JSON list of C-alpha atoms in Angstrom, two decimals:
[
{"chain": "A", "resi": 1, "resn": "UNK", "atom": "CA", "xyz": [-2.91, 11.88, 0.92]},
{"chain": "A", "resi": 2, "resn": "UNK", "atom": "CA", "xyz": [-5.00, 8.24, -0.07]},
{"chain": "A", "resi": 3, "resn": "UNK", "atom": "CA", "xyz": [-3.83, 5.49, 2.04]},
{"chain": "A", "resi": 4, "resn": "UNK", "atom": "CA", "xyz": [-5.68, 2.24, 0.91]},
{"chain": "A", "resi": 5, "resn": "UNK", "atom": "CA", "xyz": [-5.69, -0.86, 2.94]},
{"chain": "A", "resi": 6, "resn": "UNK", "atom": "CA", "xyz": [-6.63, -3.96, 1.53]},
{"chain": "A", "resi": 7, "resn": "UNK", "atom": "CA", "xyz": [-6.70, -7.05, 3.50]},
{"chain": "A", "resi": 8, "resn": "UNK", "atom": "CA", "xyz": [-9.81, -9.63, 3.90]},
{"chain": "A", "resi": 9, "resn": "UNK", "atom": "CA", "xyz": [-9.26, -9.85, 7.53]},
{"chain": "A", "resi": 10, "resn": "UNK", "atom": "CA", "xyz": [-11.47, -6.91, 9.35]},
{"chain": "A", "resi": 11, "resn": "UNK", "atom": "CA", "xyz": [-8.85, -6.89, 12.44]},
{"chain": "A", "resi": 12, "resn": "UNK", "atom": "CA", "xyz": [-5.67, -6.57, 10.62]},
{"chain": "A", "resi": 13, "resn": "UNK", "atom": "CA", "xyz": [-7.38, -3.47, 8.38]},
{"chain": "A", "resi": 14, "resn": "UNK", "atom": "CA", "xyz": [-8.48, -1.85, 11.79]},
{"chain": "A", "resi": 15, "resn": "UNK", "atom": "CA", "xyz": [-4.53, -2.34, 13.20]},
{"chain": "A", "resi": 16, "resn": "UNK", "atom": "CA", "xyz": [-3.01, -0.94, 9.92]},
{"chain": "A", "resi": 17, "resn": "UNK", "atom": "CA", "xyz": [-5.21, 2.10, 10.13]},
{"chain": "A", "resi": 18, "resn": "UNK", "atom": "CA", "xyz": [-4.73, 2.61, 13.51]},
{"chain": "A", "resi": 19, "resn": "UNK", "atom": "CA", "xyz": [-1.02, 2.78, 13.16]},
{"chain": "A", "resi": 20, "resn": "UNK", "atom": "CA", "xyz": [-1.70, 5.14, 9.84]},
{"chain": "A", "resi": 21, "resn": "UNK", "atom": "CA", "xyz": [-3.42, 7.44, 12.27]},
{"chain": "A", "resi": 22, "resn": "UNK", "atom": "CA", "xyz": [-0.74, 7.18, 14.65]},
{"chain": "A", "resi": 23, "resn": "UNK", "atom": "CA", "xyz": [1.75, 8.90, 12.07]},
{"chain": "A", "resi": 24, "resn": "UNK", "atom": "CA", "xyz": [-0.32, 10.87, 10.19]},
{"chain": "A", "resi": 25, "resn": "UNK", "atom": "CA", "xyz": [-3.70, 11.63, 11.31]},
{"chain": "A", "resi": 26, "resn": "UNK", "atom": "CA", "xyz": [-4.35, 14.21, 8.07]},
{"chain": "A", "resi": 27, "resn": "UNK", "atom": "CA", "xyz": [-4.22, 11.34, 6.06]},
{"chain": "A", "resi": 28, "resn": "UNK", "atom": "CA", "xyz": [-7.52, 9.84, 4.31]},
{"chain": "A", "resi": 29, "resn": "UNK", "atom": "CA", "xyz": [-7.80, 5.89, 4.83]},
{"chain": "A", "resi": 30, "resn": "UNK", "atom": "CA", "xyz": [-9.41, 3.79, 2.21]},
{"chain": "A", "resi": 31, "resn": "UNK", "atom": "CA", "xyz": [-10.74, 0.29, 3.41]},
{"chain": "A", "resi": 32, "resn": "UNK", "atom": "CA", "xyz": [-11.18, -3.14, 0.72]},
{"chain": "A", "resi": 33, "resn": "UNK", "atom": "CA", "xyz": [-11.67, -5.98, 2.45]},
{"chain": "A", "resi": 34, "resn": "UNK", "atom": "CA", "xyz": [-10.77, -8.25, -1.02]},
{"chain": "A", "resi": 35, "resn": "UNK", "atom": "CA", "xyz": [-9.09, -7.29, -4.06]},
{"chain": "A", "resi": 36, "resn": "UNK", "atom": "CA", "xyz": [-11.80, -7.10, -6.23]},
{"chain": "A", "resi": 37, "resn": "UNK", "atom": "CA", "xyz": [-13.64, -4.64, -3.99]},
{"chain": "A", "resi": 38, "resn": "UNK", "atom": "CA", "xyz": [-10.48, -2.68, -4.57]},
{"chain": "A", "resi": 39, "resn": "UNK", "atom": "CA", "xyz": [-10.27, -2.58, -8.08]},
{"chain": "A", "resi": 40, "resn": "UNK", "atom": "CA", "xyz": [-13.36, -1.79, -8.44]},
{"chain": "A", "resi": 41, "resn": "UNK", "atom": "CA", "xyz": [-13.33, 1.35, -6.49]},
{"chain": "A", "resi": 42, "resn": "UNK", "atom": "CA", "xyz": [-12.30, 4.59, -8.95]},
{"chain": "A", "resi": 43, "resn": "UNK", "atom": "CA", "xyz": [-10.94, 6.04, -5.62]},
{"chain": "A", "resi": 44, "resn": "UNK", "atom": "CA", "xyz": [-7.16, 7.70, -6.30]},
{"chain": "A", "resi": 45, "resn": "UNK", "atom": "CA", "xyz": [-4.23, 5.93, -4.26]},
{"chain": "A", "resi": 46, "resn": "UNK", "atom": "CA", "xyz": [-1.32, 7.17, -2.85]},
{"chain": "A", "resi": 47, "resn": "UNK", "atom": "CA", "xyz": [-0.21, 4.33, -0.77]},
{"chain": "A", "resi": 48, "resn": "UNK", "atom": "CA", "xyz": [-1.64, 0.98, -1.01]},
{"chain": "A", "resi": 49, "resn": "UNK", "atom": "CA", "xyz": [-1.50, -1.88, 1.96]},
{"chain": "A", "resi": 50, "resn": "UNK", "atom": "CA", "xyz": [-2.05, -5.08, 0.56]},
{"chain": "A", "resi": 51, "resn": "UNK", "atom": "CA", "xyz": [-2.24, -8.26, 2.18]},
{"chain": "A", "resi": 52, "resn": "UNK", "atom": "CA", "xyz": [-1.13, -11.34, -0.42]},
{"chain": "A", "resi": 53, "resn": "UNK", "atom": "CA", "xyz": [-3.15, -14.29, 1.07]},
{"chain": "A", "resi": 54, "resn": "UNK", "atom": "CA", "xyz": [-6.97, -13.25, 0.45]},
{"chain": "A", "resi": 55, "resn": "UNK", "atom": "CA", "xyz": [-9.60, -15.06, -0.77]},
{"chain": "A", "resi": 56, "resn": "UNK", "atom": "CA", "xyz": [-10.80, -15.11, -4.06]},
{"chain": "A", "resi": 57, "resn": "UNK", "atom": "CA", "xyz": [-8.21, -12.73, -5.82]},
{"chain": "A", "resi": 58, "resn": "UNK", "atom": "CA", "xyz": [-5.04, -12.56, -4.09]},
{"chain": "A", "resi": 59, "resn": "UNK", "atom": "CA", "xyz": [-2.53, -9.81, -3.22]},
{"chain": "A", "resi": 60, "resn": "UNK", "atom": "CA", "xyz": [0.09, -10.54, -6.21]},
{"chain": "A", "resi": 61, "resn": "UNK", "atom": "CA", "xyz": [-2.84, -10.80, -8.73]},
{"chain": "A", "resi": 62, "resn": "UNK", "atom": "CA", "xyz": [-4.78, -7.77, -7.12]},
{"chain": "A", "resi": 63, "resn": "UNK", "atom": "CA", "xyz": [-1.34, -5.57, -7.62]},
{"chain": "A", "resi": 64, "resn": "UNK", "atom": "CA", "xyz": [-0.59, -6.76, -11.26]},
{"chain": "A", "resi": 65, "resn": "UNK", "atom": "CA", "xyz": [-4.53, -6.18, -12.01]},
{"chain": "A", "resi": 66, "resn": "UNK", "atom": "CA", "xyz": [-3.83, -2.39, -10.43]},
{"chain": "A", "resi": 67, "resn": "UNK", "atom": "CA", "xyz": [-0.23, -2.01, -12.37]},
{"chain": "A", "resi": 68, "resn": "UNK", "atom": "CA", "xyz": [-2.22, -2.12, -15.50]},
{"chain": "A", "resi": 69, "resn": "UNK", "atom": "CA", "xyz": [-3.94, 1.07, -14.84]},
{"chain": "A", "resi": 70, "resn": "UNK", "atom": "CA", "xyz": [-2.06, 2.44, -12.38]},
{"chain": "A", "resi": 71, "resn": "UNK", "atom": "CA", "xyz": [1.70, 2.77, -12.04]},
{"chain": "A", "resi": 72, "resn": "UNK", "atom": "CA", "xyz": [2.30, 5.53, -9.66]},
{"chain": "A", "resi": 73, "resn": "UNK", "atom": "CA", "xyz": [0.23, 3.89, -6.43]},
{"chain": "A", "resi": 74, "resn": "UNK", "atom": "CA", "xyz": [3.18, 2.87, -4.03]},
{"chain": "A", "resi": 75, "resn": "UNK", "atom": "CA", "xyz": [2.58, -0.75, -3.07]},
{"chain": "A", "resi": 76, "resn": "UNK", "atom": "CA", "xyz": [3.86, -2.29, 0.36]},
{"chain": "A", "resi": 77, "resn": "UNK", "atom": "CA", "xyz": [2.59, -5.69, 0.95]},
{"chain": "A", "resi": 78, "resn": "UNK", "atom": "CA", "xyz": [1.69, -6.78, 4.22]},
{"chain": "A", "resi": 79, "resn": "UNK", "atom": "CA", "xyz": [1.58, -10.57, 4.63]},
{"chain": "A", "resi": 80, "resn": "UNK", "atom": "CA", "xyz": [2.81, -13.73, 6.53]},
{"chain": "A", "resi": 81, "resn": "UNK", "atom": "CA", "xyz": [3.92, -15.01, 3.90]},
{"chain": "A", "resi": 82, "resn": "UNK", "atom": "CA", "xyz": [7.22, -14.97, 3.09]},
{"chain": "A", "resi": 83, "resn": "UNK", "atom": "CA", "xyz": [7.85, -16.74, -0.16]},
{"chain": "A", "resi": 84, "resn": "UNK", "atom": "CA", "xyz": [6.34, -13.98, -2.15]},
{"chain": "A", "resi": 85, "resn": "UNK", "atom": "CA", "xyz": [9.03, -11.45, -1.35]},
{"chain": "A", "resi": 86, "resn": "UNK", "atom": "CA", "xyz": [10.60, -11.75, -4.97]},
{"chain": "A", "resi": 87, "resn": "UNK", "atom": "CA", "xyz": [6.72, -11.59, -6.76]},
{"chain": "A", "resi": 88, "resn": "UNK", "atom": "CA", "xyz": [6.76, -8.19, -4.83]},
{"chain": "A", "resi": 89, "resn": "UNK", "atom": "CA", "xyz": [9.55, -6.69, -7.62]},
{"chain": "A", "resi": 90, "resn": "UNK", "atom": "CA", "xyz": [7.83, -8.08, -10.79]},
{"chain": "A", "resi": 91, "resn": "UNK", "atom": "CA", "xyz": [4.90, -5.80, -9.47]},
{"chain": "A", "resi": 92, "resn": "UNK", "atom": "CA", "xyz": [7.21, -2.65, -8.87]},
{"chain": "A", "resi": 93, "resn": "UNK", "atom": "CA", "xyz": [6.31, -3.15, -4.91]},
{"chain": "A", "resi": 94, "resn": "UNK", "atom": "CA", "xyz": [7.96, -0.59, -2.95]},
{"chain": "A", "resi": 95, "resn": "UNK", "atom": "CA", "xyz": [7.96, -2.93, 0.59]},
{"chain": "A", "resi": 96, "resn": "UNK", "atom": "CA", "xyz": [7.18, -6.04, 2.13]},
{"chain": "A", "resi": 97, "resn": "UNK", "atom": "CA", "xyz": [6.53, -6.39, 5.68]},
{"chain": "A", "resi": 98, "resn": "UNK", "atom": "CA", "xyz": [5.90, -9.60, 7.13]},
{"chain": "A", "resi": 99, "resn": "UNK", "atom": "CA", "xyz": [3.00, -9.85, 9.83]},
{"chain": "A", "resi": 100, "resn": "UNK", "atom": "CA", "xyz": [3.22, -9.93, 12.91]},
{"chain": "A", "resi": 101, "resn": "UNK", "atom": "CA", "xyz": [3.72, -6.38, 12.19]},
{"chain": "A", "resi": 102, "resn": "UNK", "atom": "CA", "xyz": [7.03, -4.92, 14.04]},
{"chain": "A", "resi": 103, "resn": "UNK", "atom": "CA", "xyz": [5.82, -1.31, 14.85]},
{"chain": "A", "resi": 104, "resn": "UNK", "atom": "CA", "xyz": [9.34, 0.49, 14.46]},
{"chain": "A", "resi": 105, "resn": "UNK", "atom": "CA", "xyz": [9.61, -1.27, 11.00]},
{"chain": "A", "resi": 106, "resn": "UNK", "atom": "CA", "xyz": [6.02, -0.19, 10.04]},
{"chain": "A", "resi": 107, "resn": "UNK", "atom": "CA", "xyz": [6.97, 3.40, 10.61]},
{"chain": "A", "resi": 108, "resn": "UNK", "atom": "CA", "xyz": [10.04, 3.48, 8.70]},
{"chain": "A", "resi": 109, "resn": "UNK", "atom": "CA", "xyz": [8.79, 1.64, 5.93]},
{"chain": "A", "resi": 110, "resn": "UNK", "atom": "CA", "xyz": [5.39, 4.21, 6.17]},
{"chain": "A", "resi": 111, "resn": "UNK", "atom": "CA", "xyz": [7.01, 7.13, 6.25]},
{"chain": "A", "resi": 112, "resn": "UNK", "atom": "CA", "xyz": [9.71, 6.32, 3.66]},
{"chain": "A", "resi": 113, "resn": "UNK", "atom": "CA", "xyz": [6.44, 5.94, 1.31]},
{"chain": "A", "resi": 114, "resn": "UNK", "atom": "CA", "xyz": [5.46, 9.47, 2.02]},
{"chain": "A", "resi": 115, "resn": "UNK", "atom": "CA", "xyz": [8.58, 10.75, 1.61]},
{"chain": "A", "resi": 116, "resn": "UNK", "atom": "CA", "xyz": [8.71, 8.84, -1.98]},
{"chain": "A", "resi": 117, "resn": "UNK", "atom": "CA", "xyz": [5.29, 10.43, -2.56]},
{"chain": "A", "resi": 118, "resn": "UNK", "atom": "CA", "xyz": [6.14, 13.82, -1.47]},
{"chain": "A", "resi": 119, "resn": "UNK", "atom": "CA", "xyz": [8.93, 13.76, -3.84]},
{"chain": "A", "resi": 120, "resn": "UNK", "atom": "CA", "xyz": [7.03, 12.51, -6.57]},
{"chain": "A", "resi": 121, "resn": "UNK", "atom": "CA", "xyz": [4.59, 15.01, -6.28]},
{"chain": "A", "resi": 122, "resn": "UNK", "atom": "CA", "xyz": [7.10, 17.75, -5.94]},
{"chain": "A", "resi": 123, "resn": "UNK", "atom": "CA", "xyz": [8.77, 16.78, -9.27]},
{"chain": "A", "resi": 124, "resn": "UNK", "atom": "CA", "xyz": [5.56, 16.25, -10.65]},
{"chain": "A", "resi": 125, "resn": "UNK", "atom": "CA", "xyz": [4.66, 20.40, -10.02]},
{"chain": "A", "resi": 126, "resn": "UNK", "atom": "CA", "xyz": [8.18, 21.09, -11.17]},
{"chain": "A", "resi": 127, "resn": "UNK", "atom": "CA", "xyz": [7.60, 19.51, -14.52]},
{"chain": "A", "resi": 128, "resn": "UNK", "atom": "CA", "xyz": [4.28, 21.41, -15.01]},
{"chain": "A", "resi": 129, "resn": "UNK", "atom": "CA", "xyz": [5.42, 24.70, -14.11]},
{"chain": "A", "resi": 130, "resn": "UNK", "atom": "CA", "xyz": [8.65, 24.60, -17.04]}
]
């Protein structure tokens, strides 16, 4: 499992993966400090964090950038700001969880994700074994 974060503040990436460990340790964390740096990357993504308020490209315009070539990457956006929540849908966002990061929500939200991936994935093998 690919668990991206993407979030121009170095602190905020190091607390997200830190509680990514916490749940699942087996997991393989991906760090981009802007969007750019992550669209560039050719890595594959499972589960993407993205923050909405970066410099230079921000969150919303990162995630309809990644849509174009990538549908299946579950996106939760992690941000303070607030008044993006219904941007989130028009980029088929999966969550949006509003920093100062509640740790009980974080796991629900994190582990409804993988769940939604393991299903996907499971479906997926289904299809190519008919």
């Amino acid at each position: 499992m690919q668990i991206a974060i993407c979030d121009d503040e170095k602190n905020i990436r190091e607390l997200i993966g830190n509680k990514v460990r916490e749940q699942f340790p087996e997991a393989e964390i991906i760090f981009y400090s802007s969007g750019d740096e992550l669209l560039l990357s050719d890595n594959p993504i499972d589960i993407l964090f993205l923050d909405i308020q970066m410099s230079g490209r921000n969150g919303m315009e990162t995630a309809r950038e990644l849509r174009k070539k990538d549908k299946k990457t579950i996106i939760i956006f992690v941000t303070a700001a607030e008044e993006y929540v219904f941007q989130a849908f028009d980029v088929g966002a999966f969550h949006y969880i509003v920093k100062p990061i509640d740790d009980e929500k974080f796991k629900i939200v994190l582990c409804r994700a993988v769940d939604q991936l393991e299903e996907k994935n499971f479906n997926e093998k289904a299809q190519e074994e008919k």
